[in-house]
XYZ file of C-alpha atoms in Angstrom:
538
model
C 165.316 136.685 143.201
C 162.105 135.522 141.960
C 159.686 133.186 144.060
C 160.009 129.800 143.260
C 156.753 128.258 141.685
C 155.598 124.685 143.757
C 152.891 123.371 141.970
C 153.288 119.621 142.801
C 152.350 119.772 146.608
C 155.996 119.165 147.420
C 159.834 119.370 146.636
C 161.575 117.447 144.011
C 164.660 117.389 146.279
C 166.720 119.178 148.996
C 168.108 121.881 146.490
C 164.663 122.713 145.709
C 163.380 122.936 149.147
C 166.636 125.246 150.159
C 165.897 127.602 147.179
C 162.365 127.931 148.405
C 163.182 128.674 151.953
C 165.909 131.235 150.998
C 163.465 132.839 148.654
C 161.018 133.012 151.565
C 163.202 134.309 153.974
C 164.673 137.265 152.100
C 161.180 138.552 151.490
C 160.706 138.502 155.387
C 164.092 139.795 156.451
C 165.824 142.748 154.902
C 169.369 141.483 155.452
C 171.952 141.532 152.747
C 172.946 138.012 152.596
C 171.063 134.456 153.069
C 172.422 131.272 152.633
C 172.279 127.444 152.974
C 175.327 125.454 153.288
C 176.053 121.940 153.296
C 178.900 120.062 155.137
C 180.608 116.593 155.023
C 183.041 117.388 157.949
C 185.652 118.517 155.228
C 184.238 120.772 152.808
C 181.579 123.553 153.104
C 179.387 124.018 150.231
C 176.983 126.855 149.502
C 173.754 125.155 148.330
C 171.634 128.185 147.690
C 172.342 131.887 148.276
C 170.667 135.205 148.245
C 172.355 138.483 148.036
C 170.338 142.017 148.229
C 173.064 144.404 147.438
C 176.408 143.377 147.693
C 177.141 139.826 146.592
C 179.205 138.367 149.968
C 178.300 134.629 149.086
C 178.077 132.805 145.997
C 175.859 129.694 145.346
C 178.169 126.686 144.544
C 181.105 128.353 146.134
C 183.299 125.920 148.412
C 185.924 126.470 151.725
C 187.482 123.848 153.798
C 184.947 123.093 156.482
C 187.344 124.503 159.416
C 187.623 127.565 157.519
C 184.159 128.411 157.440
C 181.939 130.154 160.042
C 179.614 127.262 159.613
C 182.194 125.033 161.286
C 181.777 127.439 164.251
C 177.850 126.738 164.252
C 178.182 123.295 164.155
C 180.881 122.961 166.840
C 177.777 123.007 169.326
C 175.543 120.923 167.867
C 171.867 121.870 168.470
C 172.778 125.697 169.174
C 172.605 128.756 167.254
C 175.205 131.033 166.875
C 174.921 134.933 166.694
C 178.162 137.221 166.174
C 177.313 141.093 165.761
C 180.697 142.046 164.519
C 183.083 139.248 162.898
C 186.090 141.372 163.408
C 185.843 141.976 166.901
C 184.582 138.558 167.865
C 187.218 136.058 169.180
C 186.097 133.005 167.078
C 186.249 134.916 163.670
C 188.602 138.089 163.996
C 191.611 135.822 162.918
C 189.792 133.816 160.597
C 190.891 133.962 156.737
C 187.283 134.408 155.586
C 186.965 137.341 157.812
C 189.839 139.129 156.123
C 187.912 138.838 152.961
C 184.509 139.738 154.005
C 185.399 142.484 156.650
C 183.398 143.192 159.662
C 179.766 141.632 159.194
C 176.913 140.597 161.426
C 176.382 136.853 161.355
C 173.865 134.302 162.265
C 173.802 130.438 161.871
C 171.374 127.937 162.714
C 172.413 124.135 162.547
C 170.394 121.910 160.016
C 169.882 118.581 161.985
C 168.565 115.099 161.113
C 166.190 113.351 163.356
C 169.306 111.130 164.118
C 170.893 113.876 165.550
C 173.469 114.182 162.859
C 174.062 117.528 161.391
C 173.367 118.249 157.418
C 174.418 121.878 157.017
C 173.129 125.574 158.353
C 170.846 128.399 157.517
C 172.939 131.796 157.784
C 172.489 135.570 157.888
C 174.860 138.332 156.998
C 174.552 141.951 157.245
C 176.271 144.956 158.375
C 177.446 145.275 162.207
C 174.630 147.597 162.948
C 172.085 144.908 162.082
C 169.523 143.902 164.677
C 167.667 140.409 164.445
C 164.416 140.351 166.210
C 163.180 137.212 168.063
C 160.620 136.411 165.958
C 163.074 136.240 162.912
C 165.096 134.066 165.084
C 162.237 131.795 165.629
C 161.370 131.668 161.811
C 165.071 130.817 161.240
C 165.178 127.776 163.545
C 161.779 126.488 162.203
C 162.828 126.703 158.565
C 166.187 124.572 159.853
C 163.721 122.055 161.541
C 161.721 121.955 158.387
C 164.819 121.476 156.033
C 166.020 118.683 158.279
C 162.708 116.757 157.861
C 163.151 117.350 153.965
C 166.625 115.735 154.232
C 165.528 112.784 156.088
C 162.718 112.324 153.793
C 164.862 112.628 150.517
C 167.190 110.059 152.164
C 164.226 107.530 152.868
C 162.738 108.209 148.949
C 166.159 107.435 147.883
C 166.643 104.291 149.932
C 162.984 103.256 148.748
C 164.087 103.759 145.220
C 167.355 101.690 145.407
C 165.133 99.130 147.291
C 162.585 99.135 144.451
C 165.502 98.968 141.786
C 166.879 96.006 143.585
C 163.741 94.099 143.901
C 163.197 94.808 140.170
C 166.518 93.439 139.547
C 165.922 90.336 141.572
C 162.674 89.590 140.188
C 163.949 89.816 136.720
C 166.483 87.282 137.801
C 164.278 84.924 139.441
C 162.156 85.005 136.252
C 165.072 84.110 134.281
C 166.010 81.585 136.463
C 162.468 80.108 136.380
C 162.289 80.253 132.516
C 165.744 78.526 132.291
C 164.218 75.636 135.058
C 161.280 75.380 133.005
C 163.045 75.127 129.566
C 165.337 72.479 131.203
C 162.617 70.502 132.934
C 160.673 70.587 129.533
C 163.859 69.477 127.735
C 164.911 66.757 130.419
C 161.117 65.468 130.190
C 161.270 64.969 126.575
C 164.680 63.376 126.380
C 163.727 60.780 129.199
C 159.982 60.020 128.048
C 160.999 59.151 124.377
C 163.469 56.142 125.653
C 161.059 55.316 128.554
C 158.089 54.735 126.257
C 160.443 52.521 124.174
C 160.986 50.539 127.269
C 157.191 50.147 128.218
C 156.510 49.106 124.540
C 159.283 46.326 124.717
C 157.903 44.901 127.819
C 154.639 44.048 126.003
C 156.593 42.597 123.261
C 158.765 40.439 125.712
C 155.521 38.969 127.155
C 154.970 35.309 125.557
C 152.820 32.264 126.546
C 155.550 30.224 127.314
C 157.290 32.901 129.557
C 158.197 31.261 133.092
C 156.879 33.057 136.373
C 160.123 34.272 137.473
C 160.741 35.968 133.771
C 156.886 37.356 133.893
C 157.888 38.795 137.512
C 161.038 40.545 135.853
C 158.785 42.172 133.364
C 156.283 43.278 135.477
C 159.189 44.958 137.721
C 160.335 46.537 134.574
C 156.958 47.969 133.478
C 156.026 49.056 137.255
C 159.162 50.883 137.507
C 158.863 52.602 134.133
C 155.309 53.508 134.780
C 156.492 55.221 138.127
C 159.102 57.077 136.423
C 156.661 58.233 133.706
C 154.309 59.405 136.562
C 157.039 61.416 137.937
C 157.876 62.926 134.800
C 154.295 63.995 134.426
C 153.823 65.354 138.007
C 157.158 67.133 137.467
C 155.972 69.092 134.593
C 152.619 69.546 136.081
C 154.142 71.341 138.894
C 156.403 73.129 136.882
C 153.539 74.782 134.871
C 151.679 75.500 138.107
C 154.845 76.999 139.754
C 155.341 79.354 136.541
C 151.867 80.440 137.150
C 150.888 79.481 133.393
C 147.969 77.326 134.663
C 144.452 78.528 133.723
C 141.490 77.727 135.386
C 138.246 77.157 133.512
C 134.567 77.587 134.395
C 132.690 75.312 131.937
C 129.423 73.102 133.011
C 130.651 69.520 133.506
C 129.292 66.430 134.700
C 130.864 66.364 138.447
C 129.637 62.601 139.197
C 130.668 61.019 136.233
C 134.284 63.148 137.039
C 134.578 61.639 140.210
C 133.635 58.180 139.426
C 135.693 58.289 136.435
C 138.789 59.292 138.079
C 138.312 56.660 140.817
C 137.994 53.924 138.237
C 141.505 54.884 137.088
C 142.536 53.265 140.247
C 140.159 50.289 140.621
C 142.865 47.970 138.803
C 145.998 49.053 140.814
C 143.696 48.676 144.133
C 142.718 44.965 143.119
C 146.144 44.300 142.429
C 147.229 45.233 145.985
C 144.325 43.636 147.314
C 142.547 46.871 148.529
C 138.878 47.821 148.652
C 138.176 50.748 146.530
C 135.125 52.289 147.716
C 132.791 55.165 146.378
C 130.132 56.936 148.032
C 128.703 60.008 146.574
C 126.201 62.176 148.327
C 125.433 63.914 144.912
C 122.593 63.928 142.483
C 123.691 62.605 138.996
C 121.336 64.912 137.244
C 122.794 67.920 138.357
C 125.395 69.829 136.236
C 128.217 72.031 137.851
C 130.253 74.601 136.548
C 134.060 74.186 137.220
C 137.308 72.962 135.612
C 136.531 69.419 135.194
C 140.045 68.552 134.006
C 141.855 70.000 137.091
C 139.224 68.504 139.850
C 139.924 65.232 138.320
C 143.741 65.994 138.363
C 143.614 66.824 142.024
C 141.542 63.931 143.174
C 143.706 61.489 141.021
C 146.965 62.442 142.895
C 145.451 62.270 146.339
C 143.999 58.800 145.401
C 147.497 57.907 144.121
C 149.083 58.519 147.493
C 146.175 56.870 149.259
C 146.712 53.610 147.643
C 150.490 53.669 147.802
C 150.316 54.390 151.246
C 147.939 51.407 152.071
C 149.566 47.857 152.340
C 146.284 46.274 153.409
C 142.683 47.465 154.040
C 140.703 49.983 152.029
C 140.283 53.267 150.380
C 137.066 55.246 150.374
C 136.316 58.282 148.357
C 133.096 60.269 149.193
C 131.785 63.409 148.056
C 129.031 66.109 149.055
C 128.136 69.522 148.080
C 127.413 71.717 150.980
C 124.606 74.442 150.340
C 121.754 72.434 149.660
C 120.135 71.766 146.273
C 118.465 75.077 145.583
C 121.208 77.392 146.159
C 123.380 78.457 143.208
C 126.836 77.830 144.822
C 128.102 75.336 147.159
C 131.339 74.002 148.375
C 132.531 70.408 146.992
C 133.781 68.344 149.965
C 135.926 65.468 148.825
C 137.089 62.751 151.146
C 139.745 60.408 150.662
C 140.113 58.093 153.760
C 142.564 55.181 153.696
C 143.615 52.458 156.103
C 147.043 50.385 156.250
C 150.168 52.110 156.970
C 149.159 55.497 157.992
C 151.058 58.822 157.822
C 150.245 59.196 161.518
C 152.149 55.672 162.493
C 155.025 56.045 160.100
C 157.933 56.913 161.963
C 159.501 58.965 159.032
C 156.302 61.355 159.100
C 155.831 61.503 162.725
C 156.818 64.957 162.756
C 154.003 66.037 160.519
C 151.322 65.274 163.214
C 150.138 67.886 165.724
C 148.546 67.250 168.721
C 145.144 67.364 167.730
C 145.438 64.807 165.206
C 145.892 67.356 162.577
C 148.687 66.853 159.986
C 150.596 69.504 158.710
C 149.369 69.766 154.988
C 152.700 71.708 153.885
C 154.908 69.565 155.352
C 153.111 66.260 153.908
C 152.859 68.002 150.750
C 156.674 68.508 150.680
C 157.340 64.812 150.692
C 155.296 64.158 147.491
C 155.234 66.096 143.820
C 151.569 64.531 143.384
C 150.470 66.205 146.341
C 152.239 69.331 145.701
C 150.530 69.791 142.253
C 147.201 68.915 144.001
C 147.766 71.618 146.674
C 148.634 74.216 143.830
C 145.534 73.279 141.970
C 143.168 73.618 145.059
C 144.881 76.967 145.739
C 144.194 77.825 142.028
C 140.520 76.896 142.280
C 140.309 79.085 145.653
C 139.791 75.918 147.300
C 142.223 73.864 150.199
C 143.538 70.516 151.422
C 143.752 69.284 154.775
C 144.872 65.919 156.330
C 143.788 64.377 159.447
C 145.066 61.460 161.200
C 142.159 59.255 162.499
C 143.492 57.213 165.469
C 146.411 55.279 164.588
C 145.142 53.324 161.696
C 143.511 55.706 159.446
C 144.134 59.111 157.479
C 141.735 61.231 155.765
C 142.306 64.068 153.171
C 139.649 66.706 152.989
C 139.234 68.640 149.828
C 136.980 71.869 149.789
C 136.389 73.582 146.264
C 133.794 76.150 145.653
C 131.421 75.229 142.711
C 128.678 76.821 140.967
C 125.750 74.736 139.940
C 124.501 75.178 136.319
C 121.235 73.160 135.517
C 119.633 70.115 136.100
C 119.209 67.173 133.283
C 115.539 66.455 133.174
C 115.883 63.176 131.637
C 117.662 61.844 134.626
C 115.545 63.272 137.255
C 112.521 61.699 135.369
C 114.377 58.201 135.524
C 114.743 59.041 139.249
C 111.258 60.032 139.918
C 110.054 56.693 138.008
C 112.111 54.516 140.569
C 110.305 56.082 143.695
C 108.813 53.457 145.804
C 110.052 50.346 143.910
C 111.309 47.466 146.299
C 114.643 46.342 146.209
C 116.203 43.405 147.790
C 119.952 44.242 148.284
C 122.022 41.372 149.394
C 125.871 42.205 150.076
C 128.795 41.507 152.505
C 129.074 44.720 155.043
C 132.030 46.662 153.595
C 133.025 50.320 153.249
C 130.844 50.405 150.162
C 127.475 51.674 151.150
C 127.053 53.810 147.740
C 124.671 51.371 146.092
C 122.235 51.509 149.122
C 122.462 55.250 149.796
C 121.799 55.976 146.173
C 118.758 53.692 145.614
C 117.437 55.438 149.126
C 118.208 58.701 147.837
C 115.872 58.106 144.841
C 113.460 57.142 147.624
C 113.050 53.362 146.486
C 112.333 50.828 149.282
C 115.549 49.141 150.050
C 115.559 45.984 152.103
C 119.605 45.283 152.737
C 121.109 42.114 154.331
C 124.358 40.242 154.315
C 122.507 37.187 155.358
C 120.787 35.058 152.957
C 118.685 33.386 155.618
C 117.077 36.842 156.536
C 116.442 37.376 152.860
C 114.722 34.086 152.453
C 112.698 34.967 155.576
C 111.564 38.223 153.931
C 110.325 36.549 150.994
C 108.360 33.765 153.130
C 106.648 36.566 155.058
C 105.381 38.248 151.729
C 108.201 40.535 150.409
C 108.482 40.604 146.685
C 110.962 42.847 145.555
C 110.684 44.340 142.098
C 114.297 43.895 141.613
C 117.330 41.992 143.322
C 120.656 43.551 143.614
C 123.330 40.897 144.652
C 126.987 41.248 145.240
C 129.156 38.549 143.728
C 131.407 38.818 147.083
C 128.328 37.596 149.194
C 130.114 34.806 151.130
C 127.307 33.271 153.373
C 125.334 30.951 151.203
C 126.896 31.685 148.111
C 126.121 34.579 145.661
C 125.193 32.342 142.575
C 123.098 29.736 144.357
C 121.397 32.583 146.143
C 120.318 34.032 142.620
C 119.155 30.486 141.402
C 117.061 30.241 144.903
C 115.519 34.090 144.191
C 114.489 32.905 140.697
C 112.745 30.009 141.693
C 111.083 31.523 144.736
C 110.260 34.793 143.061
C 108.947 34.041 139.300
C 110.554 36.610 136.807
C 112.331 38.166 139.416
C 115.102 40.399 137.840
C 118.616 40.449 139.273
C 121.528 42.951 138.987
C 124.754 41.634 140.078
C 127.663 43.455 141.424
C 131.340 42.349 140.602
C 134.626 43.365 141.861
C 136.826 45.063 139.104
C 138.711 42.492 136.818
C 136.240 39.756 137.906
C 135.351 37.405 135.044
C 131.813 35.738 135.084
C 131.162 32.098 133.556
C 129.314 32.536 130.607
C 126.931 29.724 131.747
C 126.149 31.654 135.005
C 125.746 34.848 133.171
C 122.494 34.007 131.567
C 120.902 33.802 135.024
C 121.680 37.689 135.707
C 119.683 40.606 134.239
C 122.572 43.076 134.345
C 126.026 42.914 135.679
C 127.830 46.158 137.116
C 131.405 46.571 137.971
C 132.181 48.056 141.715
C 132.753 50.633 142.557
C 129.149 51.160 140.891
C 128.795 54.385 138.761
C 125.640 56.358 139.253
C 124.469 56.292 135.580
C 124.982 52.760 135.186
C 122.932 51.657 138.000
C 120.322 54.251 136.871
C 120.264 53.057 133.550
C 119.954 49.452 134.553
C 117.233 49.915 136.870
C 115.437 51.817 134.309
C 115.690 49.227 131.737
C 114.649 46.383 134.077
C 111.860 48.487 135.902
C 110.373 50.184 132.616
């Protein structure tokens, strides 16, 4: 029997290991026969055999387990069996196998698994005068232990392969189900969207000048319900795309300030209709360009604002934004905060279970109640960011969105305009509210801002000699009246330019508009304010 070459560093299976062990033992011990047998308690099978002179045992031969010498070895598990003459020994002299083999010397060593179960035996056979040394017995025992380890390892590998096959099958099934779900959602969205768009189009045709208030209310209910359903379809498709892993995040230069402002403006009308104040405070430089996915950032923020407005019956929604890391560092973290009042998550009986003892709300539980928030959560994770929710007292809740961004460049023309505004005097007259964006913007541009909500205080500054380069007046100014205050300013300060801030959707009397030098809609966009100041103060 030639030496078995093992070049892979390990055995392919237990058969190969048994063959190698028999080959090694045949070179060490000068016995006639060496074999490895396996058994299942019913049949004894010779897995590998070596015969030096006479062939006593053949590879692959089988015997009933009880009729084999191996059954005697495994009768006392863990103990070896040595028989000097099988024809004389009381255990073997009457066995049929002894009649066939004649008187032989026999040694059997059990092969044990780690669990204590038996796998088989390693056996030697020779003439009755053979004497086995203590060293040879230890070698046989060591080989038996080694084969036991190989058997255990093969079982584990087999289980691992089966598990891998099972996982592959489960993966293929899940992918097939996901594909079916995706196709079904796409088809359902298409089939629902077409008639829904028809319904929304008909609501516009149904509106007539002579329509009664009751009829107009019914039409508005149809339109509102249709828009809600259309928004739900869009969220379902977006969630399905994200869930399928088909969303691609792009890194392109974009105007972060404009992206946030435009997204907030989409909900200005909705907030006005609900009589909710929508504020925007950006601690960002309008001249700075960032690198990121503009569309997905806007989409993420839009879903959160929509949820905040829907959750607010009375009060306000304030959106603030900063970029951590300073103005000189190449990378930073965008921190978006959406804080809203009214019927908060923390006071909603249905959602009380979402609040932890520290006021922090379980984002995962909250996301699970709203499809739009689920889409936002997926988008945040795709962009290596996160969304957290905090309860502030009993009447406020705040979303905190963190997204990594990379600075690209600064627009020089906008930076030059900001530089020219430095030191200019501003009289800002506005009622105190959540919106401090205008004052913070102008102060960031290093303008000298005098802000008041009391017209008598403004008159006092002017009498003391304060002469503003420009006045910014909020039409929501109650004390004294905004229009009358503007007329007084024009009278007290000759050729004083005035910028008026009006709520979204408000219309100005054309006769009054002649008094104003510029009109900006709240929440005020940075570029609009910058351009208005630049033109007026050129």
